[in-house]
Amino acid sequence: MKPKYYITTPLYYPSSKLHIGHAYTTVAVDTMARYKKQRGFDVKFLTGTDEHGQKLERAAQEAGTTPKAYIDEIVNGIKELWPLLDIENDIFIRTTDDYHKAAVQKIFKQLYDQGDIYKSSYEGLYCTPCETFFTELQLKEGNCPDCGRSVEKVQEESYFFKLSKYADRLIKHIEDNPKFIMPVSRRNEMLNNFLRPGLSDLAVSRTSFKWGIPVEFDPGHVIYVWIDALSNYATALGFMSDDDSNYKKYWPADVHVVGKEIIRFHTIIWPIMLMALGAPLPKQIFGHGWLLFDGGKMSKSKGNVVDPNILVNKYGSDAIRYFLMREIVFGQDGNFNNEVLVQRINSDLANDLGNLVSRTGGMIEKYFGGAIPSEQTPTEFDKSLVEMAESTCEKVENHMDKMQFNDALIEIWNLVRRSNKYADETSPWILIKDPDKKSELAAVLYNLSEVIRIVSILISPFMPRTSPAIWAQLNMNDSEILTWDKSKTFGLLPKEVTVSKGAILFPRLDIKKELAELEILGGGEPSASSEPAPKKSKQEGSPAKKEDDGIIAIEDFFKVEMKLGEVIECEHVEGSEKLLKSQIKVGGQMRQILSGIAQFYTPEEMIGKKVALVMNLKPRKMMGHLSEGMVLAAKDDNGNLSLLSVDKAVDSGAEIS
Ligand code: MSP
């Protein structure tokens, strides 16, 4: 029987569009799940959405709709995003699912019946965005210590959970199980900052709002969102339901992967809930760091969201997955930056891996008409290459078993680079000139193909699209030799390797051009030539909230000066596939404006068009050309773009209002 492996992401709040920081957790978990599957485990990978709480109730109210309708739309977007990143979760749980709600009510009732939950009244401070209670002492400068936003005074009747009763048992468990909280720094933080100073009992119900799971025996109360959300890891397997066969099979979780700011809930509240319920504790909670953007946590509230949809559409999911797993040490914070992304794609994917595959295939094609002859004579350079190739898998496994994704990739890339060096050392382009060296040349190309096979297996949990693309190009059709364990043995490919021409795996990118395009797409950090993204003031629950949700006052609208212009001249911008440069007449003046519309309009089509313009945008340079305004266009979800114009004869220079 296969050993089981149960791994989870946190449940995402459907309160905002998911950004590349959320994708980071999910890609890491997907990579781990794929790796374990390949190593023969019976894997369950859970993700989902955390859909209750005051924050969502308020957001729905402000949107003029019901919480469920508000959330459904966002959850659909989340469900569409994951396949785009090739996330293959086995379970998607929504905390609004009926089976989950029923199980949470049973959990609450059991804890109440056995005396671990009791009724009292609560007076304290609550951070609604974080859905967390704090004491005065825990606040930082009077604000939430986690997100920095203001807290609200709350006074209401509440049920309390006796965390304190279980604190000593939990401390002992953490001390006896050094891998329970990883990395070690987070373990020490939980012990020293939270557990050893002593735990207070936790308020676990609310009466001031309705959007939650009602306490079955006291329906004026809804269950605290963290009790509701944390339970998902077990309820998703059927815990507290009529059919708990999956719970019996897969629980306890092998690892809950969570961001560092929510490790406290997962290593204190959740284990104590399980202890109180008499259920086994998860084997590990791994707290990873944050993807930082300009040194701050990436979040919508800071106005610096990076949209994974844009990045995946532009570079493909494998490049984004590779970047996230390679660039940041799992457990530490790391900076997200478009330039680093594009450079990494160029150096590691286009130059190292892409080049190895394309030069090997190209040489087999050129020197042997697409098929390596079976007569092969080893060269003096083979031994060290073969040794390295056969030992890489074990090193990768050691790193993967500790969730050190970046180290695993570094090992694989050492082999890729060593293989490119082997190609240089053996110099097939010189061997081909000597007819007596034909069998050596055949051996060199065979060895390169064999390393590519090994690499293609090792990268497959990280880059699930690239491996099959490589197999297609080198006609590696025998799935028997493409399993994980077969990456430990060199020489399994049949000697007569044949090739089929395929597309370049990772085309080299022009960094300047990419950065300019990313800026236009709004997919990343603004360059020095443009305005920084406006920083939004985010005080959830305060009067500033309206602006935060994208509503602006009429005075703000009037700040935008819009006019009708007539395109007099238009041409492509050299080095850009997207940009057109237009000279536009606006009344008595001329403006030069660059627009990312070259895929939709030819320069000839543009000439003579009347277009809607934003006149008072700060001028900025794009690809070395000054742009003094913006041409307005409508773009739909299918990528169709159409310029905005007028439907009656109006002179250029006319005001648009
Ligand atoms: N709903 C809770 C989790 C409940 S689990 C029972 C929650 N949701 S969240 O949507 O705010 O965050 C989900 C995960 O995304 C968290 O692990 C969080 O750390 C992670 N990230 C959000 N922004 C991130 C970055 N900028 N970088 C890395 N991870 C980030 O918390």
XYZ file of C-alpha atoms and ligand atoms in Angstrom:
688
model
C 0.000 0.000 0.000
C 1.246 3.492 -0.848
C 2.170 5.703 2.125
C -0.200 8.676 2.442
C 0.754 12.349 2.327
C -1.701 15.116 3.221
C -0.600 18.695 2.507
C -2.589 21.932 2.723
C -2.447 25.602 1.792
C -4.233 28.116 4.018
C -7.763 28.979 2.958
C -7.714 32.268 1.079
C -9.925 35.197 1.999
C -12.079 36.037 -0.988
C -11.953 39.708 -0.071
C -9.581 40.797 -2.781
C -8.026 39.633 -5.998
C -5.315 37.091 -5.322
C -1.814 38.363 -6.023
C 1.507 36.713 -6.704
C 2.117 36.426 -2.930
C -0.889 34.111 -2.587
C 0.256 32.202 -5.648
C 3.591 31.679 -3.898
C 2.077 29.533 -1.097
C -0.038 27.570 -3.542
C 2.769 26.918 -6.041
C 5.012 25.685 -3.211
C 2.342 23.280 -1.993
C 1.580 22.097 -5.526
C 5.277 21.481 -6.180
C 5.562 19.459 -2.992
C 2.402 17.486 -3.785
C 3.664 16.642 -7.274
C 7.041 15.632 -5.876
C 5.478 13.297 -3.307
C 3.180 11.789 -5.964
C 6.204 11.056 -8.104
C 7.887 9.432 -5.142
C 4.996 7.035 -4.831
C 2.878 8.638 -2.105
C -0.913 8.629 -2.060
C -1.245 12.426 -1.914
C -4.149 14.640 -0.867
C -3.606 18.335 -1.567
C -6.167 20.713 -0.098
C -6.821 24.354 -0.789
C -9.929 26.507 -0.591
C -11.540 29.686 0.648
C -12.260 31.153 4.066
C -15.610 32.821 3.524
C -17.052 33.994 6.824
C -16.497 36.989 9.073
C -17.348 40.600 9.646
C -14.957 41.860 6.996
C -16.791 40.011 4.225
C -20.194 40.914 5.615
C -19.238 44.603 5.470
C -17.686 44.338 2.025
C -20.869 42.733 0.684
C -23.022 45.396 2.343
C -20.950 48.127 0.724
C -21.240 46.382 -2.631
C -25.015 46.316 -2.121
C -25.292 42.551 -2.283
C -25.477 39.469 -0.069
C -22.267 37.980 1.328
C -22.760 34.724 -0.577
C -23.365 36.443 -3.931
C -20.406 38.750 -3.303
C -18.121 35.852 -2.431
C -19.268 33.455 -5.166
C -17.946 35.749 -7.866
C -14.542 36.106 -6.237
C -14.268 32.393 -5.533
C -14.944 31.688 -9.220
C -11.968 33.920 -10.065
C -9.781 32.016 -7.601
C -10.877 28.701 -9.065
C -9.912 29.973 -12.515
C -6.512 31.207 -11.378
C -5.205 27.940 -9.979
C -5.403 25.903 -13.218
C -3.621 28.753 -14.971
C -0.667 28.114 -12.670
C -1.077 24.346 -13.145
C -2.145 23.893 -9.552
C -3.600 20.394 -9.218
C -5.338 20.368 -5.855
C -7.373 17.296 -4.886
C -9.773 19.141 -2.593
C -11.214 22.655 -2.789
C -13.140 23.454 0.367
C -15.321 26.508 0.901
C -16.176 27.263 4.501
C -19.711 27.991 3.297
C -20.062 24.340 2.193
C -22.886 22.684 4.148
C -20.872 19.665 5.253
C -18.199 21.928 6.713
C -20.733 24.105 8.542
C -22.402 21.059 10.089
C -19.068 19.611 11.230
C -17.932 22.908 12.763
C -21.175 23.110 14.731
C -20.512 19.618 16.065
C -16.935 20.529 17.000
C -18.175 23.590 18.888
C -20.882 21.606 20.648
C -18.475 18.861 21.707
C -16.038 21.402 23.142
C -18.923 23.084 24.975
C -20.377 19.817 26.285
C -17.038 18.739 27.687
C -16.513 22.116 29.398
C -13.717 23.473 27.201
C -15.963 26.238 25.898
C -17.914 28.400 28.350
C -20.093 31.507 28.104
C -18.968 34.861 29.485
C -18.684 38.401 28.197
C -15.939 39.984 26.194
C -14.577 43.459 26.299
C -11.584 44.151 24.163
C -10.122 45.189 20.877
C -10.794 43.594 17.538
C -9.017 43.964 14.227
C -11.669 43.239 11.613
C -9.334 42.889 8.604
C -7.314 40.259 10.521
C -10.389 38.901 12.319
C -8.317 38.841 15.523
C -8.782 39.902 19.141
C -6.001 41.808 20.893
C -5.303 43.144 24.353
C -4.217 46.740 24.887
C -0.681 45.540 25.554
C -0.444 43.648 22.291
C -1.187 46.713 20.139
C 1.573 48.521 18.300
C 1.189 52.286 18.625
C -2.498 51.718 19.319
C -3.005 49.714 16.112
C -3.191 46.054 15.113
C 0.257 44.513 15.625
C -0.182 42.347 12.506
C -1.445 44.726 9.827
C -1.000 48.155 11.433
C -4.639 49.120 10.898
C -6.960 50.514 13.558
C -8.763 48.193 15.973
C -12.320 48.481 17.250
C -13.520 48.343 20.836
C -15.847 45.401 21.150
C -18.069 44.605 24.096
C -20.350 41.638 23.761
C -21.460 38.354 25.215
C -19.164 35.628 23.996
C -18.213 32.001 24.326
C -14.625 31.371 25.407
C -12.286 28.471 24.643
C -9.989 27.337 27.462
C -6.687 27.600 25.657
C -4.859 27.954 28.968
C -5.901 24.454 30.053
C -3.870 22.900 27.235
C -0.858 25.228 27.133
C 1.543 22.975 29.053
C 0.665 19.957 26.946
C 1.273 21.973 23.804
C 4.616 23.285 25.032
C 5.688 19.719 25.740
C 4.516 18.566 22.340
C 6.524 21.303 20.627
C 9.592 20.506 22.701
C 9.314 16.767 22.060
C 8.750 17.209 18.313
C 11.439 19.532 16.988
C 9.993 19.465 13.461
C 6.429 20.326 14.526
C 7.001 24.019 13.783
C 9.379 24.854 10.962
C 11.628 26.694 10.393
C 13.189 26.582 13.870
C 13.120 30.380 14.233
C 9.311 30.317 14.116
C 9.230 27.531 16.707
C 11.246 29.610 19.142
C 9.080 32.646 18.472
C 5.898 30.724 19.347
C 7.395 29.207 22.485
C 9.079 32.318 23.826
C 6.674 35.058 22.761
C 3.326 33.360 23.142
C 3.238 30.024 24.935
C 5.703 30.406 27.789
C 4.365 33.844 28.894
C 0.941 32.140 29.288
C -2.205 31.936 27.178
C -5.487 33.699 27.839
C -8.745 32.004 26.978
C -9.967 32.850 23.514
C -13.269 34.509 22.593
C -14.755 32.108 20.054
C -18.138 33.570 19.192
C -19.526 36.932 18.057
C -22.981 38.438 18.369
C -22.545 41.768 16.591
C -22.811 40.371 13.076
C -24.490 37.450 11.338
C -22.178 36.201 8.577
C -20.753 33.091 10.155
C -21.675 29.593 11.269
C -24.325 29.916 13.999
C -23.713 28.247 17.346
C -26.331 25.508 17.061
C -27.538 25.742 20.655
C -27.379 29.565 20.867
C -28.159 30.964 17.397
C -27.546 34.631 18.335
C -23.845 33.732 18.290
C -21.746 32.980 15.240
C -18.570 30.924 15.592
C -15.282 32.839 15.491
C -13.874 32.668 11.947
C -10.551 31.155 12.943
C -12.278 28.237 14.747
C -14.405 27.812 11.622
C -11.514 28.140 9.151
C -8.913 26.021 10.937
C -11.394 23.152 11.256
C -11.441 22.866 7.468
C -8.262 20.826 7.400
C -10.120 17.987 9.114
C -13.728 18.596 8.002
C -12.620 18.460 4.349
C -11.734 14.821 5.006
C -15.105 14.083 6.577
C -14.209 14.670 10.233
C -17.424 14.819 12.291
C -19.507 13.595 9.349
C -21.255 10.317 8.529
C -18.494 9.333 6.120
C -15.123 9.914 7.734
C -13.207 7.316 5.709
C -10.893 9.934 4.200
C -10.278 11.410 7.633
C -9.295 7.974 8.902
C -7.045 7.461 5.909
C -5.304 10.839 5.560
C -5.382 12.513 8.978
C -3.126 13.757 10.574
C -1.919 16.262 7.995
C 1.711 15.775 7.074
C 2.185 19.497 6.686
C 0.159 22.698 6.826
C 2.023 25.307 4.782
C 1.166 28.842 5.943
C 2.514 32.381 5.773
C 4.425 33.569 8.818
C 1.709 35.972 10.013
C -0.787 33.156 10.541
C 1.549 30.607 12.063
C 0.322 31.571 15.532
C -3.220 30.406 14.778
C -1.945 27.164 13.297
C 0.511 26.288 16.055
C -1.530 27.343 19.066
C -5.290 27.457 18.473
C -5.468 24.560 16.016
C -3.365 22.053 17.970
C -5.231 22.903 21.168
C -8.575 22.384 19.409
C -7.369 18.990 18.231
C -6.029 18.046 21.661
C -9.351 18.966 23.217
C -11.186 16.887 20.612
C -8.864 13.943 21.215
C -7.587 14.005 17.618
C -3.954 13.607 16.529
C -2.000 16.794 15.786
C -0.645 17.637 12.333
C 2.918 16.432 11.878
C 4.257 19.795 10.822
C 3.364 23.430 10.322
C 5.736 25.184 7.959
C 5.707 28.985 8.139
C 7.091 30.575 5.018
C 8.161 34.185 4.554
C 6.540 36.920 2.497
C 7.080 38.023 -1.018
C 8.009 41.638 -0.570
C 7.422 44.336 -3.094
C 9.581 47.404 -2.658
C 10.427 46.111 0.795
C 6.786 45.923 1.975
C 4.364 42.993 2.127
C 2.548 42.634 -1.120
C -1.076 43.312 -0.527
C -3.863 45.185 -2.180
C -3.998 47.610 0.693
C -0.598 48.951 -0.276
C -1.655 49.499 -3.879
C 1.148 47.342 -5.234
C -0.589 44.154 -6.293
C 1.131 42.038 -8.894
C -1.439 40.112 -10.884
C -0.434 36.472 -11.488
C -2.783 36.315 -14.495
C -0.746 38.950 -16.305
C 2.581 37.346 -15.498
C 1.446 33.848 -16.472
C -0.074 35.063 -19.734
C 3.182 36.778 -20.593
C 5.815 34.253 -19.507
C 3.943 30.982 -19.039
C 3.178 29.251 -15.776
C 6.414 27.231 -15.661
C 8.594 30.341 -15.732
C 6.592 31.941 -12.925
C 6.572 28.733 -10.878
C 10.321 28.359 -11.399
C 10.991 31.938 -10.402
C 8.941 31.735 -7.200
C 10.582 28.518 -6.080
C 14.123 29.467 -7.117
C 14.384 33.091 -6.111
C 13.132 32.979 -2.518
C 14.446 30.785 0.274
C 11.344 29.041 1.600
C 10.942 30.265 5.152
C 12.492 33.673 4.563
C 11.164 36.876 2.995
C 12.177 37.678 -0.567
C 11.786 40.602 -2.892
C 9.616 40.408 -5.981
C 10.894 42.543 -8.778
C 10.210 42.448 -12.508
C 13.819 42.917 -13.439
C 14.980 39.959 -11.333
C 12.176 37.875 -12.857
C 13.124 38.667 -16.447
C 16.831 38.171 -15.730
C 16.206 34.800 -14.139
C 14.099 33.659 -17.072
C 16.902 34.671 -19.416
C 19.807 33.238 -17.493
C 18.410 30.018 -16.019
C 15.649 29.104 -18.414
C 16.684 30.492 -21.814
C 20.491 30.342 -21.532
C 21.006 27.282 -19.349
C 18.142 24.828 -19.746
C 16.665 26.031 -23.047
C 20.076 26.203 -24.645
C 21.057 22.716 -23.472
C 17.949 21.189 -25.014
C 18.028 23.170 -28.242
C 21.756 22.766 -28.918
C 21.588 19.011 -28.237
C 18.581 18.539 -30.511
C 20.099 20.862 -33.107
C 23.378 18.926 -33.209
C 21.646 15.534 -33.461
C 19.702 16.965 -36.373
C 22.660 18.612 -38.055
C 25.345 15.966 -37.573
C 23.288 12.782 -37.764
C 20.146 13.770 -39.681
C 18.020 13.489 -36.517
C 19.094 10.036 -35.190
C 22.198 9.194 -33.137
C 23.970 6.072 -34.476
C 24.281 3.186 -32.029
C 28.048 2.852 -32.470
C 29.356 5.020 -29.639
C 32.825 5.411 -28.086
C 33.154 7.002 -24.611
C 35.218 10.172 -24.176
C 37.554 11.162 -21.356
C 35.006 13.736 -20.142
C 32.104 11.329 -19.585
C 32.895 9.933 -16.148
C 32.464 13.103 -14.106
C 29.292 14.033 -15.988
C 27.745 10.622 -15.398
C 28.688 10.681 -11.713
C 27.114 14.048 -11.227
C 23.976 13.080 -13.152
C 23.464 9.929 -11.075
C 23.961 11.683 -7.746
C 21.790 14.749 -8.352
C 18.468 13.074 -7.558
C 19.500 12.145 -4.042
C 20.635 15.693 -3.329
C 17.365 17.036 -4.686
C 15.415 14.623 -2.467
C 17.328 15.775 0.613
C 16.408 19.385 -0.062
C 12.812 18.656 -1.043
C 12.210 16.649 2.108
C 13.072 19.830 4.039
C 11.031 22.027 1.685
C 14.174 23.765 0.533
C 12.874 24.301 -2.975
C 15.534 26.774 -4.024
C 18.378 24.447 -2.982
C 16.780 21.597 -4.919
C 16.673 23.782 -8.030
C 20.253 24.924 -7.496
C 21.354 21.232 -7.551
C 19.443 20.583 -10.763
C 20.893 23.686 -12.384
C 24.419 22.661 -11.359
C 23.845 19.603 -13.507
C 22.386 21.660 -16.364
C 25.400 23.985 -16.331
C 27.817 21.069 -16.030
C 26.210 19.556 -19.137
C 26.614 22.762 -21.121
C 30.251 22.757 -20.021
C 30.562 19.118 -21.131
C 29.303 20.152 -24.555
C 32.020 22.814 -24.685
C 34.737 20.416 -23.417
C 33.929 17.713 -25.948
C 33.307 20.261 -28.745
C 31.059 18.262 -31.100
C 31.603 20.944 -33.774
C 35.272 19.887 -33.881
C 34.592 16.132 -33.592
C 32.353 16.292 -36.679
C 35.283 17.382 -38.783
C 37.148 14.103 -38.153
C 35.441 11.008 -39.647
C 37.313 8.796 -37.116
C 35.623 10.599 -34.238
C 32.091 9.900 -35.388
C 31.431 7.325 -32.680
C 32.778 9.704 -29.997
C 30.484 12.418 -31.319
C 27.584 9.965 -31.112
C 28.482 9.203 -27.465
C 28.648 12.903 -26.568
C 25.219 13.603 -28.011
C 23.816 10.490 -26.352
C 25.222 11.578 -22.976
C 23.745 15.039 -23.365
C 20.367 13.507 -24.204
C 20.617 11.253 -21.159
C 21.327 14.175 -18.825
C 18.400 16.023 -20.346
C 16.193 13.021 -19.553
C 17.364 13.075 -15.935
C 16.906 16.835 -15.647
C 13.455 16.640 -17.211
C 12.330 14.232 -14.480
C 13.801 16.275 -11.643
C 12.227 19.546 -12.798
C 8.796 18.070 -13.385
C 7.301 18.891 -9.941
C 8.383 22.502 -10.462
C 7.711 22.878 -14.169
C 5.034 20.415 -15.206
C 4.761 21.759 -18.771
C 8.435 21.884 -19.659
C 9.185 18.207 -19.039
C 6.657 16.871 -21.578
C 7.839 19.530 -24.071
C 11.396 18.198 -23.705
C 10.243 14.583 -24.031
C 8.451 15.477 -27.254
C 11.544 17.130 -28.727
C 13.837 14.205 -27.907
C 11.198 11.565 -28.668
C 11.338 10.172 -25.144
C 8.154 8.137 -25.380
C 8.854 5.351 -22.951
C 7.168 6.479 -19.724
C 8.922 3.644 -17.875
C 12.204 5.538 -17.971
C 10.663 8.870 -17.045
C 9.616 8.037 -13.483
C 11.303 9.686 -10.501
C 13.493 6.729 -9.539
C 14.749 6.369 -13.088
C 16.528 9.699 -12.689
C 19.076 7.920 -10.496
C 20.413 5.712 -13.292
C 22.383 6.911 -16.284
C 22.137 5.128 -19.615
C 18.480 4.097 -19.753
C 17.674 5.828 -23.049
C 18.003 3.519 -26.050
C 21.262 4.364 -27.845
C 19.613 5.580 -31.062
C 18.088 8.824 -29.790
C 15.969 10.607 -32.390
C 14.707 14.170 -32.370
C 11.598 16.037 -33.499
C 11.904 19.760 -33.993
C 9.884 21.766 -31.495
C 9.397 25.330 -30.379
C 12.149 27.000 -28.356
C 11.379 26.238 -24.695
C 12.187 29.697 -23.347
C 12.895 32.461 -25.874
C 15.478 35.016 -24.725
C 13.833 38.196 -23.538
C 14.852 41.770 -24.231
C 15.002 43.113 -20.683
C 14.346 46.760 -21.531
C 11.418 45.915 -23.726
C 9.941 43.525 -21.174
C 10.145 46.039 -18.360
C 8.455 48.678 -20.477
C 5.701 46.242 -21.429
C 5.189 45.080 -17.859
C 4.789 48.652 -16.849
C 2.088 49.173 -19.456
C 0.344 45.998 -18.418
C 0.437 47.156 -14.834
C 1.912 43.842 -13.908
C 4.808 45.000 -11.797
C 6.820 47.712 -10.204
C 6.852 51.036 -12.018
C 10.158 52.031 -13.591
C 11.996 55.218 -12.707
C 10.401 56.970 -15.650
C 6.862 56.638 -14.438
C 4.803 57.616 -11.466
C 4.822 55.194 -8.539
C 1.507 53.430 -7.965
C -0.598 55.590 -5.671
C -0.410 54.404 -2.107
C -3.925 53.871 -0.825
C -4.712 54.746 2.737
C -6.325 51.640 4.138
C -8.231 51.859 7.363
C -10.878 49.189 7.127
C -14.032 50.266 8.850
C -13.036 53.935 8.860
C -14.464 56.687 6.644
C -11.520 56.239 4.251
C -12.986 52.883 3.249
C -15.005 54.229 0.315
C -11.918 55.470 -1.512
C -10.217 52.171 -0.841
C -12.895 50.316 -2.701
C -12.313 52.322 -5.842
C -15.152 54.853 -5.418
C -14.024 58.419 -6.121
C -15.680 61.749 -5.514
C -16.860 63.888 -8.467
C -14.058 66.393 -7.690
C -11.583 63.591 -8.275
C -13.168 62.793 -11.615
C -12.945 66.437 -12.671
C -9.205 66.362 -12.075
C -8.875 64.268 -15.230
C -8.764 66.464 -18.342
C -10.057 64.595 -21.381
C -10.253 65.850 -24.966
C -10.839 64.637 -28.471
C -7.739 64.436 -30.682
C -7.077 63.644 -34.343
C -4.196 61.335 -35.272
C -2.024 63.082 -37.883
C 0.980 60.739 -37.980
C 1.590 57.293 -36.536
C 4.437 54.764 -36.554
C 5.707 51.643 -34.738
C 8.157 52.123 -31.874
C 11.375 50.320 -32.718
C 12.026 47.318 -30.460
C 8.441 47.094 -29.168
C 5.721 44.776 -30.422
C 3.049 46.684 -28.568
C 3.712 50.371 -28.875
C 2.563 52.831 -31.521
C 3.781 56.434 -31.484
C 1.168 58.935 -32.658
C 1.315 62.680 -33.370
C -2.112 63.906 -32.356
C -3.721 67.257 -33.080
C -5.776 68.584 -30.155
C -7.362 71.897 -31.189
C -4.416 74.198 -31.896
C -1.714 72.024 -30.321
C 0.123 68.785 -31.170
C 0.803 65.958 -28.745
C 3.045 62.895 -29.066
C 1.409 59.895 -27.368
C 2.583 56.285 -27.115
C -0.027 53.564 -26.750
C 0.167 49.789 -26.359
C -2.168 49.085 -29.279
C 0.122 47.862 -32.077
C -1.409 44.391 -31.971
C -4.830 45.859 -32.714
C -4.222 48.785 -35.095
C -1.728 49.436 -37.894
C -0.182 52.936 -38.103
C -2.059 53.429 -41.417
C -5.404 52.639 -39.767
C -4.689 55.156 -37.033
C -4.101 58.143 -39.287
C -7.182 60.360 -39.414
C -8.883 58.701 -36.430
C -10.564 60.855 -33.808
C -9.601 59.467 -30.413
C -10.404 60.187 -26.766
C -7.366 61.422 -24.819
C -6.331 61.995 -21.229
C -4.455 65.295 -21.470
C -3.106 65.970 -17.995
C -1.150 62.777 -17.291
C 2.385 63.506 -16.210
C 4.543 63.007 -19.371
C 6.753 59.934 -19.205
C 9.296 58.160 -21.355
C 8.630 54.731 -22.816
C 11.323 52.944 -24.812
C 13.181 56.255 -24.973
C 10.222 58.243 -26.414
C 8.244 60.872 -24.552
C 4.534 60.206 -24.176
C 2.380 63.220 -23.328
C -0.981 61.748 -22.457
C -3.018 58.629 -23.001
C -5.318 57.328 -25.736
C -8.415 55.670 -24.253
C -9.555 52.240 -25.346
C -11.900 49.494 -24.219
C -10.559 45.971 -23.770
C -12.647 42.889 -23.055
C -11.775 39.618 -21.329
C -10.999 37.992 -24.674
C -8.280 40.545 -25.272
C -10.223 42.484 -27.954
C -9.327 46.162 -27.901
C -11.180 49.071 -29.474
C -10.330 52.765 -29.346
C -12.890 55.158 -27.888
C -14.184 57.766 -30.325
C -17.250 59.947 -30.977
C -20.312 58.984 -33.025
C -21.062 62.464 -34.500
C -18.797 65.000 -36.207
C -16.959 66.973 -33.500
C -13.766 68.974 -33.978
C -10.500 67.858 -32.425
C -9.860 69.692 -29.160
C -13.454 69.161 -27.975
C -13.735 68.609 -24.206
C -14.855 65.175 -23.010
C -16.835 65.226 -19.785
N -7.932 33.099 5.608
C -6.696 33.128 6.300
C -6.134 31.738 6.439
C -7.012 30.741 7.112
S -6.309 29.156 7.097
C -7.323 28.250 8.022
C -5.696 34.005 5.509
N -5.998 34.243 4.229
S -5.165 35.214 3.265
O -5.843 35.167 1.992
O -5.018 36.490 3.863
O -3.755 34.623 3.136
C -3.570 33.318 2.633
C -2.110 32.997 2.550
O -1.472 33.846 1.596
C -1.378 33.188 3.877
O -0.565 32.073 4.141
C -0.540 34.410 3.631
O 0.635 34.398 4.370
C -0.256 34.258 2.154
N 0.186 35.536 1.591
C -0.527 36.689 1.442
N 0.322 37.663 0.987
C 1.565 37.144 0.839
C 2.782 37.626 0.378
N 2.959 38.856 -0.011
N 3.823 36.763 0.346
C 3.690 35.439 0.705
N 2.553 34.959 1.136
C 1.490 35.798 1.280
O -4.700 34.400 6.079
